[in-house]
Coordinates of C-alpha atoms and ligand atoms in Angstrom, one line a residue:
M258 CA 0.0 0.0 0.0
S259 CA 1.3 3.4 -1.0
R260 CA -0.8 5.7 1.1
I261 CA 0.4 8.8 2.9
T262 CA -1.1 9.8 6.2
L263 CA -0.3 13.1 7.9
T264 CA -1.7 13.5 11.5
G265 CA -1.6 16.8 13.3
I266 CA 1.5 18.1 11.5
S267 CA 2.8 21.6 12.5
K268 CA 5.8 23.4 11.3
R269 CA 7.2 26.9 12.1
F270 CA 10.2 28.8 10.8
G271 CA 11.0 31.2 13.7
D272 CA 7.8 33.3 14.1
V273 CA 6.2 32.1 10.9
V274 CA 3.7 29.3 11.2
A275 CA 4.2 27.5 7.9
L276 CA 1.7 24.7 8.7
A277 CA -0.8 24.4 11.5
D278 CA -2.2 21.1 12.6
I279 CA -2.5 19.4 9.2
S280 CA -4.2 16.1 9.0
L281 CA -4.6 14.5 5.6
A282 CA -4.9 11.0 4.2
V283 CA -3.9 10.3 0.6
A284 CA -5.2 6.9 -0.5
D285 CA -3.2 4.3 -2.5
G286 CA -3.3 5.3 -6.2
E287 CA -4.8 8.7 -5.5
F288 CA -3.8 11.9 -7.3
M289 CA -4.1 14.4 -4.5
V290 CA -3.6 18.0 -5.4
L291 CA -3.0 20.7 -2.8
L292 CA -4.1 24.1 -4.1
G293 CA -3.0 27.3 -2.4
P294 CA -1.6 30.7 -3.0
T295 CA 2.1 31.7 -2.6
G296 CA 3.3 31.2 1.0
A297 CA 0.4 28.8 1.9
G298 CA 2.9 26.1 3.0
K299 CA 2.8 23.8 -0.1
T300 CA 6.5 23.3 -0.5
T301 CA 7.0 22.9 3.2
L302 CA 4.4 20.2 3.3
L303 CA 6.1 18.2 0.6
R304 CA 9.5 18.7 2.2
L305 CA 8.1 17.3 5.4
V306 CA 6.8 14.2 3.7
A307 CA 10.1 13.7 1.9
G308 CA 11.9 14.1 5.3
L309 CA 13.8 17.3 4.2
E310 CA 12.2 19.1 7.1
R311 CA 11.1 17.9 10.6
P312 CA 7.7 18.8 12.0
E313 CA 7.4 20.2 15.5
A314 CA 4.3 18.2 16.1
G315 CA 2.5 15.3 14.5
S316 CA 3.3 12.2 12.6
I317 CA 3.7 11.1 9.0
S318 CA 3.2 7.6 7.7
I319 CA 4.0 6.3 4.2
G320 CA 2.5 2.9 3.3
D321 CA 2.1 1.1 6.6
R322 CA 5.2 2.5 8.2
D323 CA 5.6 5.4 10.6
A324 CA 8.1 7.5 8.7
T325 CA 8.2 10.5 11.0
H326 CA 11.7 9.8 12.1
E327 CA 13.0 8.1 9.0
S328 CA 15.8 9.7 6.9
P329 CA 14.9 11.0 3.5
A330 CA 16.7 8.2 1.8
S331 CA 14.7 5.5 3.5
R332 CA 11.3 7.0 2.8
D333 CA 11.1 5.7 -0.7
V334 CA 9.6 8.9 -2.3
S335 CA 10.6 10.7 -5.4
F336 CA 10.4 14.5 -5.6
V337 CA 10.0 16.8 -8.6
F338 CA 11.2 20.2 -7.3
Q339 CA 9.6 23.6 -8.0
R340 CA 12.7 24.7 -9.9
Y341 CA 14.5 22.5 -12.3
S342 CA 17.2 20.4 -10.6
L343 CA 18.8 18.6 -13.5
Y344 CA 22.6 17.9 -13.8
P345 CA 23.6 20.5 -16.5
H346 CA 26.8 18.6 -17.6
L347 CA 24.9 15.4 -18.3
T348 CA 22.8 14.3 -21.2
V349 CA 19.0 13.5 -21.0
F350 CA 19.9 9.8 -20.8
E351 CA 22.3 10.3 -17.9
N352 CA 19.9 12.5 -16.0
L353 CA 17.2 9.9 -16.3
A354 CA 19.6 7.1 -15.4
F355 CA 21.0 9.0 -12.3
P356 CA 18.5 7.7 -9.7
L357 CA 19.2 4.1 -10.9
R358 CA 22.9 4.5 -10.5
A359 CA 22.9 5.0 -6.7
P360 CA 25.5 2.6 -5.3
A361 CA 22.9 0.8 -3.2
R362 CA 20.9 -0.1 -6.2
R363 CA 23.4 -1.7 -8.6
F364 CA 21.1 -2.2 -11.5
P365 CA 22.7 -4.0 -14.5
A366 CA 23.5 -1.6 -17.5
A367 CA 21.0 -3.3 -19.8
Q368 CA 18.2 -2.9 -17.2
I369 CA 19.1 0.8 -16.8
R370 CA 19.0 1.3 -20.5
S371 CA 15.6 -0.3 -20.8
V372 CA 14.0 1.6 -18.0
V373 CA 15.4 4.9 -19.2
E374 CA 14.1 4.3 -22.7
K375 CA 10.7 3.4 -21.5
T376 CA 10.5 6.4 -19.2
A377 CA 11.7 8.7 -22.0
Q378 CA 8.9 7.5 -24.2
L379 CA 6.4 8.1 -21.4
V380 CA 7.4 11.7 -21.1
R381 CA 8.1 12.1 -24.8
I382 CA 11.7 13.0 -24.7
D383 CA 13.0 9.8 -26.2
H384 CA 14.2 11.6 -29.4
K385 CA 16.7 13.6 -27.4
L386 CA 18.3 11.0 -25.1
S387 CA 21.9 11.9 -26.1
T388 CA 21.3 15.7 -26.0
P389 CA 23.0 17.6 -23.1
V390 CA 20.1 19.1 -21.0
T391 CA 21.5 22.6 -21.4
K392 CA 20.4 22.4 -25.1
L393 CA 16.8 21.7 -24.2
S394 CA 13.8 24.1 -24.1
G395 CA 12.2 24.8 -20.7
G396 CA 9.3 22.4 -21.4
E397 CA 11.7 19.6 -22.4
M398 CA 13.8 20.1 -19.3
Q399 CA 10.7 19.8 -17.2
R400 CA 9.8 16.5 -19.0
V401 CA 13.2 15.2 -18.0
A402 CA 12.7 16.3 -14.4
I403 CA 9.3 14.5 -14.3
G404 CA 10.9 11.5 -16.0
R405 CA 13.6 11.4 -13.5
A406 CA 11.0 11.0 -10.8
L407 CA 9.4 8.2 -12.7
V408 CA 12.3 6.0 -13.4
R409 CA 12.1 4.4 -10.0
R410 CA 8.9 3.0 -8.6
P411 CA 8.8 4.6 -5.2
S412 CA 5.9 4.3 -2.8
V413 CA 4.9 7.9 -3.5
Y414 CA 5.6 10.7 -5.9
L415 CA 5.8 14.3 -4.6
M416 CA 5.5 17.1 -7.2
D417 CA 6.0 20.8 -6.5
E418 CA 4.4 22.9 -9.2
P419 CA 6.2 21.0 -11.9
L420 CA 4.4 22.7 -14.7
S421 CA 4.4 26.3 -13.5
S422 CA 7.3 27.5 -15.5
L423 CA 5.8 26.3 -18.8
D424 CA 3.8 28.2 -21.4
A425 CA 0.0 27.6 -21.5
K426 CA -0.1 25.2 -24.4
L427 CA 2.6 22.9 -23.0
R428 CA 1.1 23.1 -19.5
A429 CA -2.2 21.9 -20.9
E430 CA -0.5 19.0 -22.8
L431 CA 1.6 17.9 -19.8
R432 CA -1.4 18.1 -17.5
L433 CA -3.1 15.4 -19.5
E434 CA 0.0 13.3 -19.9
L435 CA 0.7 13.3 -16.2
K436 CA -2.9 12.2 -15.5
H437 CA -2.5 9.3 -18.0
I438 CA 0.9 8.3 -16.6
Q439 CA -0.5 8.3 -13.1
R440 CA -3.5 6.1 -14.2
D441 CA -1.2 3.7 -16.1
L442 CA 1.2 3.3 -13.2
G443 CA -1.5 3.4 -10.5
A444 CA 0.8 5.8 -8.7
T445 CA 0.1 7.7 -5.5
I446 CA 0.9 11.4 -6.2
L447 CA 0.9 14.3 -3.8
Y448 CA 1.0 17.3 -6.1
V449 CA 1.0 21.0 -5.2
T450 CA 0.0 24.0 -7.3
H451 CA -1.5 27.4 -7.2
D452 CA -3.2 26.8 -10.5
Q453 CA -6.9 25.9 -10.1
T454 CA -7.2 24.4 -13.6
E455 CA -4.4 21.9 -12.8
A456 CA -6.1 21.0 -9.6
M457 CA -9.5 20.6 -11.2
T458 CA -8.3 18.6 -14.2
M459 CA -5.9 16.2 -12.6
A460 CA -7.0 15.7 -9.0
T461 CA -8.8 12.7 -7.6
R462 CA -9.3 15.0 -4.6
I463 CA -8.2 18.6 -4.0
G464 CA -7.1 20.0 -0.6
I465 CA -7.4 23.8 -0.2
L466 CA -4.4 25.1 1.7
D467 CA -4.3 28.7 2.9
R468 CA -1.9 30.4 5.3
G469 CA -0.7 27.0 6.7
E470 CA -4.2 25.6 7.2
L471 CA -6.0 22.9 5.3
I472 CA -9.4 24.4 4.8
Q473 CA -11.3 21.9 2.8
V474 CA -10.6 18.5 1.1
G475 CA -12.9 17.0 -1.5
T476 CA -13.4 16.2 -5.2
A477 CA -13.3 19.2 -7.5
R478 CA -17.0 19.0 -7.9
E479 CA -17.7 18.8 -4.1
I480 CA -15.6 21.9 -3.5
Y481 CA -17.0 23.8 -6.5
E482 CA -20.6 23.1 -5.5
N483 CA -20.3 23.3 -1.8
P484 CA -17.2 25.4 -0.8
V485 CA -16.9 25.9 3.0
T486 CA -16.2 29.6 2.7
A487 CA -16.6 32.5 0.2
E488 CA -12.8 32.5 -0.1
V489 CA -12.7 28.9 -1.2
A490 CA -15.7 29.6 -3.5
A491 CA -13.6 32.3 -5.2
R492 CA -10.6 30.0 -5.5
L493 CA -12.3 27.5 -7.8
G494 CA -14.1 28.5 -11.0
T495 CA -13.3 31.0 -13.8
P496 CA -14.7 33.6 -14.1
R497 CA -14.9 33.9 -10.3
I498 CA -18.1 33.5 -8.4
N499 CA -20.1 36.7 -8.1
L500 CA -20.4 37.8 -4.4
I501 CA -23.2 40.1 -3.6
P502 CA -23.8 41.6 -0.1
V503 CA -27.3 40.7 1.1
A504 CA -27.7 44.3 2.4
S505 CA -27.6 45.6 -1.1
L506 CA -30.6 43.5 -2.2
G507 CA -33.3 45.3 -0.2
E508 CA -35.9 43.3 1.8
R509 CA -35.4 39.6 1.0
N510 CA -36.7 36.4 2.5
L511 CA -33.3 34.8 3.1
P512 CA -32.1 32.8 6.1
K513 CA -31.1 35.1 9.0
P514 CA -27.3 34.8 9.1
A515 CA -26.9 35.3 5.3
A516 CA -24.6 38.2 4.6
L517 CA -23.3 37.4 1.1
V518 CA -25.0 35.7 -1.9
G519 CA -22.6 33.7 -4.1
A520 CA -23.8 33.3 -7.6
R521 CA -21.6 31.5 -10.2
T522 CA -21.9 32.6 -13.8
E523 CA -24.2 29.7 -14.5
H524 CA -26.5 30.6 -11.6
I525 CA -27.5 33.8 -13.3
R526 CA -30.3 34.1 -16.0
L527 CA -30.6 37.2 -18.1
T528 CA -33.8 38.2 -19.8
S529 CA -34.2 40.8 -22.4
D530 CA -36.1 43.6 -20.7
P531 CA -36.0 47.2 -21.8
G532 CA -37.2 48.2 -18.3
G533 CA -34.8 45.7 -16.5
P534 CA -32.4 46.9 -13.8
G535 CA -29.2 45.6 -15.4
T536 CA -27.1 47.1 -18.2
V537 CA -24.9 45.0 -20.4
T538 CA -21.4 46.5 -20.4
M539 CA -19.4 43.9 -22.2
V540 CA -19.9 40.6 -24.0
E541 CA -16.9 38.2 -24.2
H542 CA -17.4 35.7 -27.1
L543 CA -15.4 32.6 -26.3
G544 CA -16.8 30.3 -29.1
N545 CA -18.6 27.7 -27.0
E546 CA -20.0 30.1 -24.6
S547 CA -20.2 33.8 -23.8
H548 CA -19.5 35.8 -20.7
V549 CA -21.8 38.7 -20.3
H550 CA -20.9 41.6 -17.9
V551 CA -23.8 43.3 -16.4
E552 CA -23.8 46.5 -14.3
L553 CA -26.5 46.5 -11.6
G554 CA -26.7 48.8 -8.7
G555 CA -23.1 49.9 -9.0
R556 CA -21.8 46.3 -9.1
E557 CA -20.6 44.2 -12.0
L558 CA -21.9 40.7 -12.4
V559 CA -20.4 38.2 -14.8
C560 CA -22.9 35.8 -16.3
L561 CA -22.8 32.8 -18.7
A562 CA -24.8 32.9 -21.9
E563 CA -25.2 30.6 -24.9
P564 CA -23.0 31.8 -27.7
Q565 CA -25.8 32.0 -30.2
R566 CA -27.8 34.4 -28.1
A567 CA -27.7 38.0 -29.4
I568 CA -27.1 40.3 -26.5
A569 CA -26.0 43.9 -27.4
T570 CA -23.7 46.0 -25.3
G571 CA -25.8 48.8 -23.7
S572 CA -29.1 46.8 -23.7
R573 CA -31.1 46.5 -20.5
V574 CA -31.7 43.1 -18.9
G575 CA -33.6 41.4 -16.1
V576 CA -31.4 39.3 -13.7
T577 CA -32.5 36.2 -11.9
L578 CA -30.4 34.1 -9.6
S579 CA -31.0 30.4 -8.9
N580 CA -29.0 27.7 -7.0
F581 CA -27.0 30.4 -5.4
L582 CA -24.8 29.9 -2.3
L583 CA -25.2 31.9 1.0
F584 CA -22.4 32.9 3.3
D585 CA -22.5 34.5 6.8
D586 CA -20.6 37.6 7.8
H587 CA -17.5 35.5 8.5
G588 CA -17.7 34.1 4.9
R589 CA -18.9 30.7 6.1
N590 CA -21.2 28.8 3.8
L591 CA -24.5 28.3 5.5
D592 CA -24.8 24.9 3.8
A593 CA -21.2 23.8 4.4
G594 CA -20.9 20.0 4.7
G595 CA -24.6 19.4 4.0
R596 CA -26.7 19.4 0.9
V597 CA -27.1 22.8 -0.7
S598 CA -30.7 23.7 0.2
D599 CA -33.2 24.2 -2.6
R600 CA -33.8 27.9 -2.8
S601 CA -36.4 29.8 -4.7
E602 CA -35.2 32.1 -7.4
L603 CA -34.0 35.6 -6.5
V604 CA -35.0 38.3 -9.0
L605 CA -32.7 41.3 -8.7
A606 CA -34.2 44.8 -8.8
Ligands
ATP719 N1 13.6 27.7 5.2 C1 12.7 28.6 5.6 N2 13.0 29.6 6.5 C2 12.1 30.5 6.9 N3 10.9 30.6 6.5 C3 10.5 29.7 5.6 C4 11.3 28.7 5.1 N4 10.7 27.9 4.2 C5 9.4 28.4 4.1 N5 9.3 29.5 4.9 C6 8.1 30.3 5.1 O1 7.0 29.4 5.3 C7 5.8 29.8 4.6 C8 5.4 28.7 3.7 O2 6.4 28.6 2.6 P1 6.3 27.6 1.4 O3 7.5 27.7 0.7 O4 5.9 26.3 2.0 O5 5.1 28.2 0.6 P2 4.5 27.7 -0.8 O6 3.0 27.5 -0.6 O7 5.3 26.7 -1.4 O8 4.7 29.1 -1.7 P3 5.1 29.3 -3.3 O9 3.8 29.1 -4.0 O10 5.5 30.7 -3.3 O11 6.1 28.3 -3.6 C9 6.2 31.1 4.0 O12 5.8 32.2 4.8 C10 7.7 31.1 3.9 O13 8.2 32.4 3.9
MG720 MG1 6.5 26.5 -3.1

């Protein structure tokens, strides 16, 4: 079994609390993505699992072993670092072969060649095996870095934003490739990123990390549909969820603690209405859908519309919300954890 279990992990650097009481279980074969902004503690968490840092409190187990006090070498993990960490004087082949050449391993040359060639095919760098890594593009270097983590079959793979330095097209390609590779190998991966698209497309489950705290863990869908806070709601989904203060809506029959209405673009219906309260300020045509920006009561709402629908900039519209979320004045979702209650529609005036 290649699971990872963190129990009550805390880590500080001087006065900075990098991680506070983190408990997380990554199942065997799971692709767990931790999503969080810069400084959230993502790299620190991976380094703790790898044994490169020691926690002040808590325990870490890998597989069925308590690894809390194990040295990095005996933890059987491989790590793709946030910045490239290739050996510049070596070729692609030698970089990929490096982890297999450790004195303790003593693999025969033929076996090394075969594993390196197979891995190079997996990450599509097999046409450049004899090229020095300094002659590769950034994307190719990153493939080698990922490949180097894959040549061994460790219990778990740790990946620290491995795609963040790549251009959008390559990132999208490698995202899919990584997901395929993980499925094919049945690998257990703990992957950290600040990119919500990466999290949503690759993760079996996502953990939302913020200022050292693990705020919510669930599938992309669970978190998207039932985020625990308005902040988490804003973290997942583009364009961002529309957050409207209840106080700006006039007299409404909403549950008492509701302070904010959260309406995703697909929760807003626009009707053509020359006397409507909203004014269309911009229409973004994206091919398969359109984003319509509407000004209403000094606030801008972004709404989803079918691409074939003709909506002119400057026209007046009626605005109706359905399936919206409600948050209290601390930003907590009133339905957190439970089923999102059925709500009647809310017609904005
Ligand atoms: N070696 C260190 N010494 C002192 N403070 C550190 C050290 N490593 C991390 N920190 C602090 O701990 C916090 C978490 O850092 P960490 O590198 O884990 O964040 P991150 O989520 O990986 O951010 P990024 O997205 O920028 O890589 C930050 O406030 C950082 O300044
Ligand atoms: Mg980091």
